[in-house]
Structures are given as structure tokens and as C-alpha cells.
């Protein structure tokens, strides 16, 4: 059952960004603004994709908790996404440092962001995923 059943209006958002186009765009814009601020503060940023070997919500929660416990970056943005091709859940991280942590039971891919942090943040928070 949705946490909020009210209709979305300009001064009173519904907050259901998975279903509401307006709320999804606002969420995406806020993430992009934060990424832009991060880029101004730290310069070049990195995108890391952490994919658990087991495609389960509990695994994503475990990985996110492990990342937060290790505090490997001073600041960052994260999102959980379900891949478009294979519907495989993964954690996206935008950080000032490359992800060099090891987390059991998952694959980690890190690369420098070659476009803008704004575009990358908008991509990892898109409504379709």
C-alpha cells in the first residue's frame, strides 16, 4: 500500500517518484544539483557500481550498510537501481575517491566520470530504474 495516497500538486507533492513523473523529475534534479555541488567541491568524481551475486533486496541492504560502515569517502551520492536488461539490482555511488573497498558476495566496478557529475547523477536516479 502506498505511503501517500494524495494527488500530486505543485505545492503539495505526492512523493511517489516511482509512479509520479513530476516527483521523479524533482528527485532527479535534486540528485543532479547535489552531484554538481560535489564536483565543484572535489573536482573529478568517480562512479562505482556494486552488484551483488545474489539478486535479492536483502543483499542490496547488506552492501549499502557495508559501504556506509566503511566511510571510505568524505561525501557521496548513492542510488539503488534495477538494471534495464536483466533486472539485476545494484548500488550506484558517486564519490570523490575511487571505491577500493572489498565487499564479499558482489562485483565492484569503478571508473572516473567522463561526462558531468550532473548527467551521471540524473542517469542513476532516473524514474525507469
PDB file of C-alpha atoms in Angstrom:
ATOM      1  CA  UNK A   1       0.000   0.000   0.000  1.00  0.00           C
ATOM      2  CA  UNK A   2       1.430   3.417  -0.912  1.00  0.00           C
ATOM      3  CA  UNK A   3       2.609   5.592   1.951  1.00  0.00           C
ATOM      4  CA  UNK A   4       0.820   8.551   0.449  1.00  0.00           C
ATOM      5  CA  UNK A   5      -2.472   8.469  -1.435  1.00  0.00           C
ATOM      6  CA  UNK A   6      -2.942  12.186  -2.123  1.00  0.00           C
ATOM      7  CA  UNK A   7      -2.744  13.588  -5.628  1.00  0.00           C
ATOM      8  CA  UNK A   8       0.393  15.437  -6.646  1.00  0.00           C
ATOM      9  CA  UNK A   9       0.091  19.223  -6.832  1.00  0.00           C
ATOM     10  CA  UNK A  10       2.701  21.987  -7.286  1.00  0.00           C
ATOM     11  CA  UNK A  11       2.730  22.995  -3.610  1.00  0.00           C
ATOM     12  CA  UNK A  12       1.943  19.547  -2.235  1.00  0.00           C
ATOM     13  CA  UNK A  13       3.930  16.751  -3.859  1.00  0.00           C
ATOM     14  CA  UNK A  14       2.788  13.146  -3.523  1.00  0.00           C
ATOM     15  CA  UNK A  15       6.371  11.885  -3.149  1.00  0.00           C
ATOM     16  CA  UNK A  16       5.719   8.700  -5.157  1.00  0.00           C
ATOM     17  CA  UNK A  17       8.660   9.144  -7.514  1.00  0.00           C
ATOM     18  CA  UNK A  18       8.335   5.587  -8.847  1.00  0.00           C
ATOM     19  CA  UNK A  19       4.884   6.384 -10.249  1.00  0.00           C
ATOM     20  CA  UNK A  20       4.683  10.186 -10.462  1.00  0.00           C
ATOM     21  CA  UNK A  21       6.551  11.846 -13.337  1.00  0.00           C
ATOM     22  CA  UNK A  22       6.672  15.237 -11.586  1.00  0.00           C
ATOM     23  CA  UNK A  23       8.098  13.814  -8.333  1.00  0.00           C
ATOM     24  CA  UNK A  24      10.572  11.650 -10.279  1.00  0.00           C
ATOM     25  CA  UNK A  25      11.898  14.700 -12.130  1.00  0.00           C
ATOM     26  CA  UNK A  26      12.213  16.691  -8.918  1.00  0.00           C
ATOM     27  CA  UNK A  27      14.108  13.819  -7.248  1.00  0.00           C
ATOM     28  CA  UNK A  28      16.379  13.504 -10.282  1.00  0.00           C
ATOM     29  CA  UNK A  29      17.035  17.257 -10.320  1.00  0.00           C
ATOM     30  CA  UNK A  30      17.901  17.320  -6.614  1.00  0.00           C
ATOM     31  CA  UNK A  31      20.411  14.487  -7.066  1.00  0.00           C
ATOM     32  CA  UNK A  32      21.924  16.291 -10.060  1.00  0.00           C
ATOM     33  CA  UNK A  33      22.227  19.531  -8.046  1.00  0.00           C
ATOM     34  CA  UNK A  34      23.987  17.660  -5.221  1.00  0.00           C
ATOM     35  CA  UNK A  35      26.370  15.993  -7.675  1.00  0.00           C
ATOM     36  CA  UNK A  36      27.184  19.359  -9.230  1.00  0.00           C
ATOM     37  CA  UNK A  37      27.976  20.748  -5.768  1.00  0.00           C
ATOM     38  CA  UNK A  38      30.169  17.715  -5.057  1.00  0.00           C
ATOM     39  CA  UNK A  39      32.022  18.219  -8.336  1.00  0.00           C
ATOM     40  CA  UNK A  40      32.671  21.902  -7.544  1.00  0.00           C
ATOM     41  CA  UNK A  41      33.992  20.988  -4.090  1.00  0.00           C
ATOM     42  CA  UNK A  42      36.164  17.990  -5.003  1.00  0.00           C
ATOM     43  CA  UNK A  43      36.867  18.170  -8.736  1.00  0.00           C
ATOM     44  CA  UNK A  44      36.821  14.891 -10.647  1.00  0.00           C
ATOM     45  CA  UNK A  45      34.397  12.288  -9.304  1.00  0.00           C
ATOM     46  CA  UNK A  46      34.023   8.521  -9.646  1.00  0.00           C
ATOM     47  CA  UNK A  47      31.068   6.285 -10.369  1.00  0.00           C
ATOM     48  CA  UNK A  48      31.062   2.873  -8.725  1.00  0.00           C
ATOM     49  CA  UNK A  49      28.553   0.139  -9.435  1.00  0.00           C
ATOM     50  CA  UNK A  50      28.312  -2.588  -6.810  1.00  0.00           C
ATOM     51  CA  UNK A  51      26.344  -5.637  -7.922  1.00  0.00           C
ATOM     52  CA  UNK A  52      25.575  -8.500  -5.542  1.00  0.00           C
ATOM     53  CA  UNK A  53      25.937 -12.010  -6.895  1.00  0.00           C
ATOM     54  CA  UNK A  54      22.502 -12.807  -5.438  1.00  0.00           C
ATOM     55  CA  UNK A  55      19.769 -10.591  -6.852  1.00  0.00           C
ATOM     56  CA  UNK A  56      17.911 -10.021  -3.571  1.00  0.00           C
ATOM     57  CA  UNK A  57      16.817  -6.893  -1.736  1.00  0.00           C
ATOM     58  CA  UNK A  58      18.471  -8.188   1.449  1.00  0.00           C
ATOM     59  CA  UNK A  59      21.811  -8.302  -0.368  1.00  0.00           C
ATOM     60  CA  UNK A  60      21.464  -4.697  -1.514  1.00  0.00           C
ATOM     61  CA  UNK A  61      20.700  -3.619   2.054  1.00  0.00           C
ATOM     62  CA  UNK A  62      23.730  -5.563   3.313  1.00  0.00           C
ATOM     63  CA  UNK A  63      26.005  -3.959   0.721  1.00  0.00           C
ATOM     64  CA  UNK A  64      24.708  -0.451   1.396  1.00  0.00           C
ATOM     65  CA  UNK A  65      25.251  -0.943   5.128  1.00  0.00           C
ATOM     66  CA  UNK A  66      28.788  -2.231   4.482  1.00  0.00           C
ATOM     67  CA  UNK A  67      29.601   0.816   2.338  1.00  0.00           C
ATOM     68  CA  UNK A  68      28.242   3.232   4.943  1.00  0.00           C
ATOM     69  CA  UNK A  69      30.119   1.473   7.783  1.00  0.00           C
ATOM     70  CA  UNK A  70      33.434   1.752   5.977  1.00  0.00           C
ATOM     71  CA  UNK A  71      33.067   5.503   5.293  1.00  0.00           C
ATOM     72  CA  UNK A  72      35.650   5.306   2.520  1.00  0.00           C
ATOM     73  CA  UNK A  73      34.659   8.686   1.036  1.00  0.00           C
ATOM     74  CA  UNK A  74      34.208  12.124   2.581  1.00  0.00           C
ATOM     75  CA  UNK A  75      30.982  12.629   0.706  1.00  0.00           C
ATOM     76  CA  UNK A  76      28.884  10.973  -1.959  1.00  0.00           C
ATOM     77  CA  UNK A  77      25.564  10.183  -3.587  1.00  0.00           C
ATOM     78  CA  UNK A  78      24.083   6.715  -3.831  1.00  0.00           C
ATOM     79  CA  UNK A  79      21.101   5.105  -5.513  1.00  0.00           C
ATOM     80  CA  UNK A  80      19.744   1.608  -5.828  1.00  0.00           C
ATOM     81  CA  UNK A  81      18.841   0.619  -9.352  1.00  0.00           C
ATOM     82  CA  UNK A  82      17.383  -2.380 -11.093  1.00  0.00           C
ATOM     83  CA  UNK A  83      19.212  -2.973 -14.365  1.00  0.00           C
ATOM     84  CA  UNK A  84      17.199  -2.418 -17.531  1.00  0.00           C
ATOM     85  CA  UNK A  85      18.428  -5.535 -19.361  1.00  0.00           C
ATOM     86  CA  UNK A  86      18.368  -8.213 -16.687  1.00  0.00           C
ATOM     87  CA  UNK A  87      16.513  -6.516 -13.804  1.00  0.00           C
ATOM     88  CA  UNK A  88      19.534  -7.107 -11.558  1.00  0.00           C
ATOM     89  CA  UNK A  89      19.664  -4.814  -8.526  1.00  0.00           C
ATOM     90  CA  UNK A  90      22.824  -2.832  -7.937  1.00  0.00           C
ATOM     91  CA  UNK A  91      24.099   0.079  -5.874  1.00  0.00           C
ATOM     92  CA  UNK A  92      25.443   3.182  -7.640  1.00  0.00           C
ATOM     93  CA  UNK A  93      27.872   5.502  -5.856  1.00  0.00           C
ATOM     94  CA  UNK A  94      29.218   8.882  -6.946  1.00  0.00           C
ATOM     95  CA  UNK A  95      32.206   9.784  -4.780  1.00  0.00           C
ATOM     96  CA  UNK A  96      35.332  11.974  -4.796  1.00  0.00           C
ATOM     97  CA  UNK A  97      37.570   8.900  -4.417  1.00  0.00           C
ATOM     98  CA  UNK A  98      37.508   5.604  -6.302  1.00  0.00           C
ATOM     99  CA  UNK A  99      35.893   2.718  -4.437  1.00  0.00           C
ATOM    100  CA  UNK A 100      38.727   0.499  -3.213  1.00  0.00           C
ATOM    101  CA  UNK A 101      36.804  -1.464  -0.630  1.00  0.00           C
ATOM    102  CA  UNK A 102      36.194  -5.184  -0.861  1.00  0.00           C
ATOM    103  CA  UNK A 103      32.741  -6.489  -0.052  1.00  0.00           C
ATOM    104  CA  UNK A 104      32.149 -10.217  -0.035  1.00  0.00           C
ATOM    105  CA  UNK A 105      29.496 -11.570  -2.407  1.00  0.00           C
ATOM    106  CA  UNK A 106      29.486  -8.822  -5.013  1.00  0.00           C
ATOM    107  CA  UNK A 107      31.264  -7.353  -8.016  1.00  0.00           C
ATOM    108  CA  UNK A 108      32.527  -3.764  -7.862  1.00  0.00           C
ATOM    109  CA  UNK A 109      33.273  -1.639 -10.917  1.00  0.00           C
ATOM    110  CA  UNK A 110      34.679   1.901 -10.508  1.00  0.00           C
ATOM    111  CA  UNK A 111      35.587   4.441 -13.155  1.00  0.00           C
ATOM    112  CA  UNK A 112      36.210   8.157 -13.385  1.00  0.00           C
ATOM    113  CA  UNK A 113      33.184  10.125 -14.557  1.00  0.00           C
ATOM    114  CA  UNK A 114      33.991  11.363 -18.048  1.00  0.00           C
ATOM    115  CA  UNK A 115      30.801  13.342 -18.623  1.00  0.00           C
ATOM    116  CA  UNK A 116      29.468  15.665 -15.927  1.00  0.00           C
ATOM    117  CA  UNK A 117      28.547  14.687 -12.401  1.00  0.00           C
ATOM    118  CA  UNK A 118      25.145  16.267 -13.048  1.00  0.00           C
ATOM    119  CA  UNK A 119      24.427  13.996 -16.026  1.00  0.00           C
ATOM    120  CA  UNK A 120      25.674  10.933 -14.157  1.00  0.00           C
ATOM    121  CA  UNK A 121      23.511  11.642 -11.102  1.00  0.00           C
ATOM    122  CA  UNK A 122      20.482  12.217 -13.307  1.00  0.00           C
ATOM    123  CA  UNK A 123      21.144   8.892 -15.024  1.00  0.00           C
ATOM    124  CA  UNK A 124      21.452   6.839 -11.819  1.00  0.00           C
ATOM    125  CA  UNK A 125      18.243   8.341 -10.400  1.00  0.00           C
ATOM    126  CA  UNK A 126      16.053   8.038 -13.498  1.00  0.00           C
ATOM    127  CA  UNK A 127      12.437   7.006 -12.944  1.00  0.00           C
ATOM    128  CA  UNK A 128      12.635   3.917 -15.144  1.00  0.00           C
ATOM    129  CA  UNK A 129      15.008   2.170 -12.794  1.00  0.00           C
TER     130      UNK A 129
END
